[in-house]
């Protein structure tokens, strides 16, 4: 009996996927936990999306600056990453393992420029515009401040389209009518926006002190009433996302519920945290609480499917 062996391309792709998995393991225990709840046909694809997004995010959030790259060199590094992503999606191959893994997912799920380009537009916004060849983000003369329109544009590219990418993975084998598809797209966008806005609140200290960025469109210092309003906004976004979870494929619901529950818990903690405290430390949910939330998400989904 002969034993089937991987082709070189298959072996390379599996290696790329393992690299994507390592990115998740290194950067997000929460997202890694949610991914484990996905059905096997979705799990690796979502990990591949996360890995590309995370690497691009790290590129503009200080890794290149700490490596000693000038501002122009940081912009060039991002431009190269963008060009290579587009090329890989078109050809189905990249020598960059993370980009190669993403390209396989993009080609499988129909993730195209309508979602990829807005994401990278937001990454460009993170670098801002500088006239001097400064070496680090910290040397930027003026803080990068987003007004309401810039905030909405940034959130769409950095988070809403990522939710829509995952939705394309989930729904690639499903037949649904236009009304349900529109509702799911709205829910995915709202969930992505909620995740991003909560991260803006919990990362206030790092964004303002290290990166010199103000994503929330407020004055230099977030006021208590602003925090209250953003919490209210996030709760509405999470509610909209939660409403469409029953429309997702069965093997995606528990994972999405788990991720949503985690951000609800973060929202609750931020709701009980003063602005002064937010500027001093990052709000976190203990691992034991995360595990409990995931277990409840699984149980809730099981009951929903067996009514």
PDB file of C-alpha atoms in Angstrom:
ATOM      1  CA  UNK A   1       0.000   0.000   0.000  1.00  0.00           C
ATOM      2  CA  UNK A   2       1.426   3.354  -1.020  1.00  0.00           C
ATOM      3  CA  UNK A   3       1.533   6.268   1.372  1.00  0.00           C
ATOM      4  CA  UNK A   4       0.383   9.614   0.057  1.00  0.00           C
ATOM      5  CA  UNK A   5       2.862  12.442   0.543  1.00  0.00           C
ATOM      6  CA  UNK A   6       2.316  16.175   0.576  1.00  0.00           C
ATOM      7  CA  UNK A   7       3.276  18.177  -2.452  1.00  0.00           C
ATOM      8  CA  UNK A   8       5.855  20.892  -1.887  1.00  0.00           C
ATOM      9  CA  UNK A   9       3.109  23.522  -2.122  1.00  0.00           C
ATOM     10  CA  UNK A  10       0.880  21.748   0.406  1.00  0.00           C
ATOM     11  CA  UNK A  11       3.780  21.337   2.806  1.00  0.00           C
ATOM     12  CA  UNK A  12       4.682  25.018   2.444  1.00  0.00           C
ATOM     13  CA  UNK A  13       1.063  26.063   3.015  1.00  0.00           C
ATOM     14  CA  UNK A  14       0.776  23.944   6.150  1.00  0.00           C
ATOM     15  CA  UNK A  15       4.009  25.486   7.407  1.00  0.00           C
ATOM     16  CA  UNK A  16       2.545  28.940   6.732  1.00  0.00           C
ATOM     17  CA  UNK A  17      -0.568  28.018   8.686  1.00  0.00           C
ATOM     18  CA  UNK A  18       1.519  26.890  11.641  1.00  0.00           C
ATOM     19  CA  UNK A  19       3.275  30.258  11.526  1.00  0.00           C
ATOM     20  CA  UNK A  20      -0.114  31.994  11.592  1.00  0.00           C
ATOM     21  CA  UNK A  21      -1.091  29.920  14.610  1.00  0.00           C
ATOM     22  CA  UNK A  22       2.059  31.001  16.398  1.00  0.00           C
ATOM     23  CA  UNK A  23       1.153  34.652  15.864  1.00  0.00           C
ATOM     24  CA  UNK A  24      -2.175  34.120  17.619  1.00  0.00           C
ATOM     25  CA  UNK A  25      -0.540  32.171  20.429  1.00  0.00           C
ATOM     26  CA  UNK A  26       1.970  34.977  20.980  1.00  0.00           C
ATOM     27  CA  UNK A  27      -0.394  37.943  20.794  1.00  0.00           C
ATOM     28  CA  UNK A  28      -3.911  36.992  21.887  1.00  0.00           C
ATOM     29  CA  UNK A  29      -4.987  34.307  24.309  1.00  0.00           C
ATOM     30  CA  UNK A  30      -8.572  35.570  24.054  1.00  0.00           C
ATOM     31  CA  UNK A  31      -8.785  35.316  20.295  1.00  0.00           C
ATOM     32  CA  UNK A  32      -6.982  31.992  20.387  1.00  0.00           C
ATOM     33  CA  UNK A  33      -9.574  30.649  22.820  1.00  0.00           C
ATOM     34  CA  UNK A  34     -12.454  31.778  20.613  1.00  0.00           C
ATOM     35  CA  UNK A  35     -10.840  30.249  17.529  1.00  0.00           C
ATOM     36  CA  UNK A  36     -10.656  26.873  19.218  1.00  0.00           C
ATOM     37  CA  UNK A  37     -14.455  26.918  19.446  1.00  0.00           C
ATOM     38  CA  UNK A  38     -14.836  27.288  15.680  1.00  0.00           C
ATOM     39  CA  UNK A  39     -15.680  24.351  13.469  1.00  0.00           C
ATOM     40  CA  UNK A  40     -12.665  22.816  11.746  1.00  0.00           C
ATOM     41  CA  UNK A  41     -13.666  24.192   8.336  1.00  0.00           C
ATOM     42  CA  UNK A  42     -13.435  27.761   9.682  1.00  0.00           C
ATOM     43  CA  UNK A  43     -10.740  27.625  12.336  1.00  0.00           C
ATOM     44  CA  UNK A  44      -7.558  27.873  10.293  1.00  0.00           C
ATOM     45  CA  UNK A  45      -8.985  30.469   7.932  1.00  0.00           C
ATOM     46  CA  UNK A  46      -9.843  32.817  10.794  1.00  0.00           C
ATOM     47  CA  UNK A  47      -6.401  32.300  12.294  1.00  0.00           C
ATOM     48  CA  UNK A  48      -4.858  33.197   8.939  1.00  0.00           C
ATOM     49  CA  UNK A  49      -6.851  36.434   8.835  1.00  0.00           C
ATOM     50  CA  UNK A  50      -5.877  37.338  12.385  1.00  0.00           C
ATOM     51  CA  UNK A  51      -2.197  36.693  11.731  1.00  0.00           C
ATOM     52  CA  UNK A  52      -2.029  39.045   8.756  1.00  0.00           C
ATOM     53  CA  UNK A  53      -3.955  41.741  10.614  1.00  0.00           C
ATOM     54  CA  UNK A  54      -1.745  41.404  13.683  1.00  0.00           C
ATOM     55  CA  UNK A  55       1.540  41.552  11.764  1.00  0.00           C
ATOM     56  CA  UNK A  56       0.408  44.659   9.874  1.00  0.00           C
ATOM     57  CA  UNK A  57      -0.772  46.231  13.136  1.00  0.00           C
ATOM     58  CA  UNK A  58       2.543  45.565  14.839  1.00  0.00           C
ATOM     59  CA  UNK A  59       4.370  47.063  11.873  1.00  0.00           C
ATOM     60  CA  UNK A  60       2.656  50.434  12.412  1.00  0.00           C
ATOM     61  CA  UNK A  61       2.494  50.225  16.204  1.00  0.00           C
ATOM     62  CA  UNK A  62       6.169  50.565  16.933  1.00  0.00           C
ATOM     63  CA  UNK A  63       8.025  47.396  15.922  1.00  0.00           C
ATOM     64  CA  UNK A  64       9.605  49.019  12.875  1.00  0.00           C
ATOM     65  CA  UNK A  65      10.381  52.168  14.862  1.00  0.00           C
ATOM     66  CA  UNK A  66      12.033  50.176  17.638  1.00  0.00           C
ATOM     67  CA  UNK A  67      14.062  48.376  14.975  1.00  0.00           C
ATOM     68  CA  UNK A  68      15.528  51.776  14.085  1.00  0.00           C
ATOM     69  CA  UNK A  69      13.660  52.455  10.841  1.00  0.00           C
ATOM     70  CA  UNK A  70      13.126  56.064   9.868  1.00  0.00           C
ATOM     71  CA  UNK A  71       9.607  57.298   9.259  1.00  0.00           C
ATOM     72  CA  UNK A  72      10.026  56.898   5.494  1.00  0.00           C
ATOM     73  CA  UNK A  73      11.414  53.411   5.946  1.00  0.00           C
ATOM     74  CA  UNK A  74       8.382  52.516   8.071  1.00  0.00           C
ATOM     75  CA  UNK A  75       6.104  53.735   5.297  1.00  0.00           C
ATOM     76  CA  UNK A  76       8.131  51.757   2.759  1.00  0.00           C
ATOM     77  CA  UNK A  77       7.881  48.617   4.900  1.00  0.00           C
ATOM     78  CA  UNK A  78       4.091  48.948   5.062  1.00  0.00           C
ATOM     79  CA  UNK A  79       3.884  49.608   1.318  1.00  0.00           C
ATOM     80  CA  UNK A  80       5.917  46.469   0.637  1.00  0.00           C
ATOM     81  CA  UNK A  81       3.667  44.438   2.922  1.00  0.00           C
ATOM     82  CA  UNK A  82       0.566  45.759   1.128  1.00  0.00           C
ATOM     83  CA  UNK A  83       1.971  45.095  -2.336  1.00  0.00           C
ATOM     84  CA  UNK A  84       3.015  41.576  -1.383  1.00  0.00           C
ATOM     85  CA  UNK A  85      -0.441  40.842   0.051  1.00  0.00           C
ATOM     86  CA  UNK A  86      -2.156  41.913  -3.166  1.00  0.00           C
ATOM     87  CA  UNK A  87       0.308  39.941  -5.251  1.00  0.00           C
ATOM     88  CA  UNK A  88      -0.159  36.815  -3.124  1.00  0.00           C
ATOM     89  CA  UNK A  89      -3.955  36.985  -3.294  1.00  0.00           C
ATOM     90  CA  UNK A  90      -3.708  37.269  -7.073  1.00  0.00           C
ATOM     91  CA  UNK A  91      -1.143  34.498  -7.562  1.00  0.00           C
ATOM     92  CA  UNK A  92      -1.879  32.225  -4.593  1.00  0.00           C
ATOM     93  CA  UNK A  93       1.688  32.268  -3.291  1.00  0.00           C
ATOM     94  CA  UNK A  94       4.077  34.362  -1.214  1.00  0.00           C
ATOM     95  CA  UNK A  95       7.473  33.619   0.258  1.00  0.00           C
ATOM     96  CA  UNK A  96       6.218  35.490   3.334  1.00  0.00           C
ATOM     97  CA  UNK A  97       4.563  32.770   5.410  1.00  0.00           C
ATOM     98  CA  UNK A  98       1.920  34.966   7.051  1.00  0.00           C
ATOM     99  CA  UNK A  99       0.921  36.577   3.781  1.00  0.00           C
ATOM    100  CA  UNK A 100       0.861  33.185   2.062  1.00  0.00           C
ATOM    101  CA  UNK A 101      -1.504  31.766   4.688  1.00  0.00           C
ATOM    102  CA  UNK A 102      -3.814  34.763   4.351  1.00  0.00           C
ATOM    103  CA  UNK A 103      -3.806  34.499   0.573  1.00  0.00           C
ATOM    104  CA  UNK A 104      -5.059  30.911   0.726  1.00  0.00           C
ATOM    105  CA  UNK A 105      -7.950  32.037   2.922  1.00  0.00           C
ATOM    106  CA  UNK A 106      -8.701  35.083   0.783  1.00  0.00           C
ATOM    107  CA  UNK A 107      -8.878  32.995  -2.383  1.00  0.00           C
ATOM    108  CA  UNK A 108     -11.037  30.354  -0.688  1.00  0.00           C
ATOM    109  CA  UNK A 109     -13.513  32.741   0.935  1.00  0.00           C
ATOM    110  CA  UNK A 110     -13.642  35.474  -1.699  1.00  0.00           C
ATOM    111  CA  UNK A 111     -11.921  38.134   0.390  1.00  0.00           C
ATOM    112  CA  UNK A 112     -11.089  40.794  -2.177  1.00  0.00           C
ATOM    113  CA  UNK A 113      -9.836  44.351  -2.480  1.00  0.00           C
ATOM    114  CA  UNK A 114     -13.142  45.748  -1.211  1.00  0.00           C
ATOM    115  CA  UNK A 115     -12.132  44.471   2.243  1.00  0.00           C
ATOM    116  CA  UNK A 116      -8.341  44.368   1.968  1.00  0.00           C
ATOM    117  CA  UNK A 117      -7.832  47.952   0.794  1.00  0.00           C
ATOM    118  CA  UNK A 118      -9.822  49.640   3.617  1.00  0.00           C
ATOM    119  CA  UNK A 119      -7.842  47.648   6.163  1.00  0.00           C
ATOM    120  CA  UNK A 120      -4.534  48.853   4.807  1.00  0.00           C
ATOM    121  CA  UNK A 121      -5.875  52.401   4.504  1.00  0.00           C
ATOM    122  CA  UNK A 122      -6.351  52.370   8.282  1.00  0.00           C
ATOM    123  CA  UNK A 123      -2.835  51.032   8.775  1.00  0.00           C
ATOM    124  CA  UNK A 124      -1.545  53.980   6.755  1.00  0.00           C
ATOM    125  CA  UNK A 125      -3.559  56.308   8.992  1.00  0.00           C
ATOM    126  CA  UNK A 126      -1.685  54.928  12.006  1.00  0.00           C
ATOM    127  CA  UNK A 127       1.616  56.104  10.578  1.00  0.00           C
ATOM    128  CA  UNK A 128       0.194  59.581   9.999  1.00  0.00           C
ATOM    129  CA  UNK A 129       1.989  62.215   7.988  1.00  0.00           C
ATOM    130  CA  UNK A 130       5.326  63.657   9.007  1.00  0.00           C
ATOM    131  CA  UNK A 131       7.638  65.979   7.179  1.00  0.00           C
ATOM    132  CA  UNK A 132      10.779  64.985   9.046  1.00  0.00           C
ATOM    133  CA  UNK A 133      12.652  61.702   8.837  1.00  0.00           C
ATOM    134  CA  UNK A 134      12.036  60.895  12.483  1.00  0.00           C
ATOM    135  CA  UNK A 135      13.173  57.497  13.668  1.00  0.00           C
ATOM    136  CA  UNK A 136      10.419  56.663  16.104  1.00  0.00           C
ATOM    137  CA  UNK A 137       6.731  57.230  16.625  1.00  0.00           C
ATOM    138  CA  UNK A 138       7.524  58.984  19.886  1.00  0.00           C
ATOM    139  CA  UNK A 139       9.446  61.697  18.019  1.00  0.00           C
ATOM    140  CA  UNK A 140       6.371  62.828  16.097  1.00  0.00           C
ATOM    141  CA  UNK A 141       5.866  66.495  16.966  1.00  0.00           C
ATOM    142  CA  UNK A 142       2.085  66.494  17.255  1.00  0.00           C
ATOM    143  CA  UNK A 143      -0.222  63.756  18.588  1.00  0.00           C
ATOM    144  CA  UNK A 144      -2.227  61.939  15.943  1.00  0.00           C
ATOM    145  CA  UNK A 145      -5.835  62.887  16.689  1.00  0.00           C
ATOM    146  CA  UNK A 146      -8.861  61.408  14.948  1.00  0.00           C
ATOM    147  CA  UNK A 147     -12.007  63.507  14.640  1.00  0.00           C
ATOM    148  CA  UNK A 148     -15.408  61.778  14.366  1.00  0.00           C
ATOM    149  CA  UNK A 149     -15.160  61.180  10.622  1.00  0.00           C
ATOM    150  CA  UNK A 150     -11.583  59.944  10.827  1.00  0.00           C
ATOM    151  CA  UNK A 151     -12.531  57.687  13.734  1.00  0.00           C
ATOM    152  CA  UNK A 152     -15.373  56.120  11.750  1.00  0.00           C
ATOM    153  CA  UNK A 153     -13.164  55.619   8.706  1.00  0.00           C
ATOM    154  CA  UNK A 154     -10.401  54.123  10.784  1.00  0.00           C
ATOM    155  CA  UNK A 155     -12.743  51.748  12.608  1.00  0.00           C
ATOM    156  CA  UNK A 156     -14.285  50.610   9.342  1.00  0.00           C
ATOM    157  CA  UNK A 157     -10.906  49.699   7.911  1.00  0.00           C
ATOM    158  CA  UNK A 158      -9.193  48.364  10.999  1.00  0.00           C
ATOM    159  CA  UNK A 159     -12.083  46.382  12.481  1.00  0.00           C
ATOM    160  CA  UNK A 160     -15.365  46.302  10.594  1.00  0.00           C
ATOM    161  CA  UNK A 161     -13.811  44.835   7.458  1.00  0.00           C
ATOM    162  CA  UNK A 162     -12.026  42.218   9.554  1.00  0.00           C
ATOM    163  CA  UNK A 163     -15.416  41.123  10.857  1.00  0.00           C
ATOM    164  CA  UNK A 164     -16.633  41.019   7.271  1.00  0.00           C
ATOM    165  CA  UNK A 165     -13.629  38.912   6.259  1.00  0.00           C
ATOM    166  CA  UNK A 166     -14.505  36.386   8.946  1.00  0.00           C
ATOM    167  CA  UNK A 167     -18.134  36.466   7.825  1.00  0.00           C
ATOM    168  CA  UNK A 168     -17.089  35.529   4.302  1.00  0.00           C
ATOM    169  CA  UNK A 169     -15.266  32.544   5.761  1.00  0.00           C
ATOM    170  CA  UNK A 170     -18.319  31.487   7.757  1.00  0.00           C
ATOM    171  CA  UNK A 171     -20.808  31.924   4.920  1.00  0.00           C
ATOM    172  CA  UNK A 172     -18.767  30.679   1.958  1.00  0.00           C
ATOM    173  CA  UNK A 173     -20.767  27.429   1.688  1.00  0.00           C
ATOM    174  CA  UNK A 174     -24.135  28.867   2.728  1.00  0.00           C
ATOM    175  CA  UNK A 175     -27.091  29.899   0.589  1.00  0.00           C
ATOM    176  CA  UNK A 176     -29.018  32.805   2.113  1.00  0.00           C
ATOM    177  CA  UNK A 177     -31.270  35.522   0.758  1.00  0.00           C
ATOM    178  CA  UNK A 178     -30.225  39.120   0.319  1.00  0.00           C
ATOM    179  CA  UNK A 179     -32.033  40.299   3.438  1.00  0.00           C
ATOM    180  CA  UNK A 180     -30.286  37.822   5.728  1.00  0.00           C
ATOM    181  CA  UNK A 181     -26.947  38.554   4.075  1.00  0.00           C
ATOM    182  CA  UNK A 182     -27.380  42.279   4.723  1.00  0.00           C
ATOM    183  CA  UNK A 183     -28.317  41.644   8.353  1.00  0.00           C
ATOM    184  CA  UNK A 184     -25.250  39.466   8.853  1.00  0.00           C
ATOM    185  CA  UNK A 185     -22.967  42.047   7.283  1.00  0.00           C
ATOM    186  CA  UNK A 186     -24.382  44.706   9.593  1.00  0.00           C
ATOM    187  CA  UNK A 187     -23.904  42.488  12.633  1.00  0.00           C
ATOM    188  CA  UNK A 188     -20.332  41.601  11.665  1.00  0.00           C
ATOM    189  CA  UNK A 189     -19.485  45.259  11.152  1.00  0.00           C
ATOM    190  CA  UNK A 190     -21.018  46.253  14.480  1.00  0.00           C
ATOM    191  CA  UNK A 191     -19.105  43.536  16.296  1.00  0.00           C
ATOM    192  CA  UNK A 192     -15.826  44.635  14.761  1.00  0.00           C
ATOM    193  CA  UNK A 193     -16.540  48.251  15.688  1.00  0.00           C
ATOM    194  CA  UNK A 194     -17.365  47.273  19.275  1.00  0.00           C
ATOM    195  CA  UNK A 195     -14.115  45.318  19.594  1.00  0.00           C
ATOM    196  CA  UNK A 196     -12.096  48.256  18.297  1.00  0.00           C
ATOM    197  CA  UNK A 197     -13.789  50.894  20.427  1.00  0.00           C
ATOM    198  CA  UNK A 198     -13.288  48.826  23.564  1.00  0.00           C
ATOM    199  CA  UNK A 199      -9.639  48.388  22.664  1.00  0.00           C
ATOM    200  CA  UNK A 200      -9.312  52.157  22.256  1.00  0.00           C
ATOM    201  CA  UNK A 201     -10.609  52.584  25.810  1.00  0.00           C
ATOM    202  CA  UNK A 202      -8.523  49.850  27.383  1.00  0.00           C
ATOM    203  CA  UNK A 203      -5.363  50.950  25.530  1.00  0.00           C
ATOM    204  CA  UNK A 204      -5.636  54.635  26.420  1.00  0.00           C
ATOM    205  CA  UNK A 205      -2.385  54.615  28.356  1.00  0.00           C
ATOM    206  CA  UNK A 206      -0.297  53.020  25.606  1.00  0.00           C
ATOM    207  CA  UNK A 207      -1.929  54.864  22.709  1.00  0.00           C
ATOM    208  CA  UNK A 208      -1.418  58.277  24.270  1.00  0.00           C
ATOM    209  CA  UNK A 209       1.933  57.893  26.002  1.00  0.00           C
ATOM    210  CA  UNK A 210       3.866  55.602  23.651  1.00  0.00           C
ATOM    211  CA  UNK A 211       2.190  56.057  20.269  1.00  0.00           C
ATOM    212  CA  UNK A 212       0.933  59.625  20.580  1.00  0.00           C
ATOM    213  CA  UNK A 213      -2.505  58.763  19.185  1.00  0.00           C
ATOM    214  CA  UNK A 214      -5.986  59.867  20.158  1.00  0.00           C
ATOM    215  CA  UNK A 215      -8.497  57.627  18.396  1.00  0.00           C
ATOM    216  CA  UNK A 216     -11.616  58.747  20.241  1.00  0.00           C
ATOM    217  CA  UNK A 217     -11.963  62.243  18.811  1.00  0.00           C
ATOM    218  CA  UNK A 218     -11.952  63.941  22.188  1.00  0.00           C
ATOM    219  CA  UNK A 219      -9.698  66.531  23.789  1.00  0.00           C
ATOM    220  CA  UNK A 220      -6.193  65.613  24.852  1.00  0.00           C
ATOM    221  CA  UNK A 221      -7.587  64.039  28.013  1.00  0.00           C
ATOM    222  CA  UNK A 222     -10.656  61.785  27.914  1.00  0.00           C
ATOM    223  CA  UNK A 223     -13.371  63.093  30.204  1.00  0.00           C
ATOM    224  CA  UNK A 224     -15.670  60.953  32.342  1.00  0.00           C
ATOM    225  CA  UNK A 225     -18.732  61.824  30.273  1.00  0.00           C
ATOM    226  CA  UNK A 226     -16.858  60.718  27.139  1.00  0.00           C
ATOM    227  CA  UNK A 227     -16.073  57.365  28.732  1.00  0.00           C
ATOM    228  CA  UNK A 228     -19.729  56.914  29.649  1.00  0.00           C
ATOM    229  CA  UNK A 229     -20.836  57.720  26.095  1.00  0.00           C
ATOM    230  CA  UNK A 230     -18.350  55.329  24.545  1.00  0.00           C
ATOM    231  CA  UNK A 231     -19.476  52.538  26.868  1.00  0.00           C
ATOM    232  CA  UNK A 232     -23.060  53.217  25.809  1.00  0.00           C
ATOM    233  CA  UNK A 233     -22.021  53.117  22.147  1.00  0.00           C
ATOM    234  CA  UNK A 234     -20.212  49.822  22.577  1.00  0.00           C
ATOM    235  CA  UNK A 235     -23.159  48.215  24.367  1.00  0.00           C
ATOM    236  CA  UNK A 236     -25.429  49.137  21.446  1.00  0.00           C
ATOM    237  CA  UNK A 237     -22.929  47.711  18.957  1.00  0.00           C
ATOM    238  CA  UNK A 238     -22.633  44.459  20.883  1.00  0.00           C
ATOM    239  CA  UNK A 239     -26.415  44.142  21.110  1.00  0.00           C
ATOM    240  CA  UNK A 240     -26.750  44.526  17.346  1.00  0.00           C
ATOM    241  CA  UNK A 241     -24.091  41.877  16.786  1.00  0.00           C
ATOM    242  CA  UNK A 242     -25.634  39.488  19.295  1.00  0.00           C
ATOM    243  CA  UNK A 243     -28.990  39.679  17.510  1.00  0.00           C
ATOM    244  CA  UNK A 244     -27.649  38.037  14.344  1.00  0.00           C
ATOM    245  CA  UNK A 245     -25.599  35.231  15.912  1.00  0.00           C
ATOM    246  CA  UNK A 246     -28.467  32.712  15.452  1.00  0.00           C
ATOM    247  CA  UNK A 247     -28.210  33.388  11.702  1.00  0.00           C
ATOM    248  CA  UNK A 248     -24.601  32.171  11.561  1.00  0.00           C
ATOM    249  CA  UNK A 249     -23.710  28.579  10.662  1.00  0.00           C
ATOM    250  CA  UNK A 250     -23.922  26.275  13.657  1.00  0.00           C
ATOM    251  CA  UNK A 251     -20.169  25.704  13.796  1.00  0.00           C
ATOM    252  CA  UNK A 252     -19.424  29.418  14.115  1.00  0.00           C
ATOM    253  CA  UNK A 253     -21.911  30.504  16.770  1.00  0.00           C
ATOM    254  CA  UNK A 254     -20.158  29.387  19.958  1.00  0.00           C
ATOM    255  CA  UNK A 255     -16.904  31.075  18.970  1.00  0.00           C
ATOM    256  CA  UNK A 256     -18.581  34.369  18.098  1.00  0.00           C
ATOM    257  CA  UNK A 257     -20.654  34.235  21.292  1.00  0.00           C
ATOM    258  CA  UNK A 258     -17.504  33.627  23.302  1.00  0.00           C
ATOM    259  CA  UNK A 259     -15.681  36.587  21.768  1.00  0.00           C
ATOM    260  CA  UNK A 260     -18.720  38.814  22.228  1.00  0.00           C
ATOM    261  CA  UNK A 261     -19.090  37.736  25.859  1.00  0.00           C
ATOM    262  CA  UNK A 262     -15.459  38.577  26.549  1.00  0.00           C
ATOM    263  CA  UNK A 263     -15.905  42.087  25.220  1.00  0.00           C
ATOM    264  CA  UNK A 264     -19.115  42.469  27.185  1.00  0.00           C
ATOM    265  CA  UNK A 265     -17.092  41.602  30.285  1.00  0.00           C
ATOM    266  CA  UNK A 266     -14.424  44.131  29.292  1.00  0.00           C
ATOM    267  CA  UNK A 267     -17.142  46.736  28.768  1.00  0.00           C
ATOM    268  CA  UNK A 268     -18.545  46.027  32.223  1.00  0.00           C
ATOM    269  CA  UNK A 269     -15.099  46.475  33.764  1.00  0.00           C
ATOM    270  CA  UNK A 270     -14.440  49.707  31.870  1.00  0.00           C
ATOM    271  CA  UNK A 271     -17.846  50.928  32.997  1.00  0.00           C
ATOM    272  CA  UNK A 272     -16.576  50.549  36.582  1.00  0.00           C
ATOM    273  CA  UNK A 273     -13.168  52.099  35.888  1.00  0.00           C
ATOM    274  CA  UNK A 274     -12.398  55.801  36.123  1.00  0.00           C
ATOM    275  CA  UNK A 275     -10.657  57.666  33.347  1.00  0.00           C
ATOM    276  CA  UNK A 276      -7.653  58.205  35.611  1.00  0.00           C
ATOM    277  CA  UNK A 277      -7.363  54.453  36.090  1.00  0.00           C
ATOM    278  CA  UNK A 278      -7.660  53.831  32.337  1.00  0.00           C
ATOM    279  CA  UNK A 279      -4.701  56.124  31.765  1.00  0.00           C
ATOM    280  CA  UNK A 280      -2.652  54.156  34.304  1.00  0.00           C
ATOM    281  CA  UNK A 281      -3.304  50.536  33.380  1.00  0.00           C
ATOM    282  CA  UNK A 282      -4.948  48.261  30.842  1.00  0.00           C
ATOM    283  CA  UNK A 283      -8.249  46.643  31.795  1.00  0.00           C
ATOM    284  CA  UNK A 284      -8.100  42.859  31.588  1.00  0.00           C
ATOM    285  CA  UNK A 285     -10.359  39.874  32.135  1.00  0.00           C
ATOM    286  CA  UNK A 286      -8.713  37.072  34.184  1.00  0.00           C
ATOM    287  CA  UNK A 287      -8.080  33.796  32.344  1.00  0.00           C
ATOM    288  CA  UNK A 288     -10.428  31.903  34.647  1.00  0.00           C
ATOM    289  CA  UNK A 289     -13.240  34.297  33.793  1.00  0.00           C
ATOM    290  CA  UNK A 290     -12.472  33.938  30.083  1.00  0.00           C
ATOM    291  CA  UNK A 291     -12.715  30.164  30.381  1.00  0.00           C
ATOM    292  CA  UNK A 292     -16.067  30.485  32.135  1.00  0.00           C
ATOM    293  CA  UNK A 293     -17.400  32.811  29.456  1.00  0.00           C
ATOM    294  CA  UNK A 294     -16.326  30.388  26.745  1.00  0.00           C
ATOM    295  CA  UNK A 295     -17.990  27.483  28.538  1.00  0.00           C
ATOM    296  CA  UNK A 296     -21.224  29.432  28.843  1.00  0.00           C
ATOM    297  CA  UNK A 297     -21.081  30.344  25.159  1.00  0.00           C
ATOM    298  CA  UNK A 298     -20.743  26.675  24.249  1.00  0.00           C
ATOM    299  CA  UNK A 299     -23.603  25.710  26.565  1.00  0.00           C
ATOM    300  CA  UNK A 300     -25.842  28.479  25.246  1.00  0.00           C
ATOM    301  CA  UNK A 301     -25.188  27.420  21.667  1.00  0.00           C
ATOM    302  CA  UNK A 302     -25.837  23.765  22.477  1.00  0.00           C
ATOM    303  CA  UNK A 303     -29.187  24.635  24.050  1.00  0.00           C
ATOM    304  CA  UNK A 304     -30.089  26.809  21.085  1.00  0.00           C
ATOM    305  CA  UNK A 305     -29.385  23.983  18.669  1.00  0.00           C
ATOM    306  CA  UNK A 306     -31.278  21.345  20.681  1.00  0.00           C
ATOM    307  CA  UNK A 307     -34.513  23.147  21.495  1.00  0.00           C
TER     308      UNK A 307
END
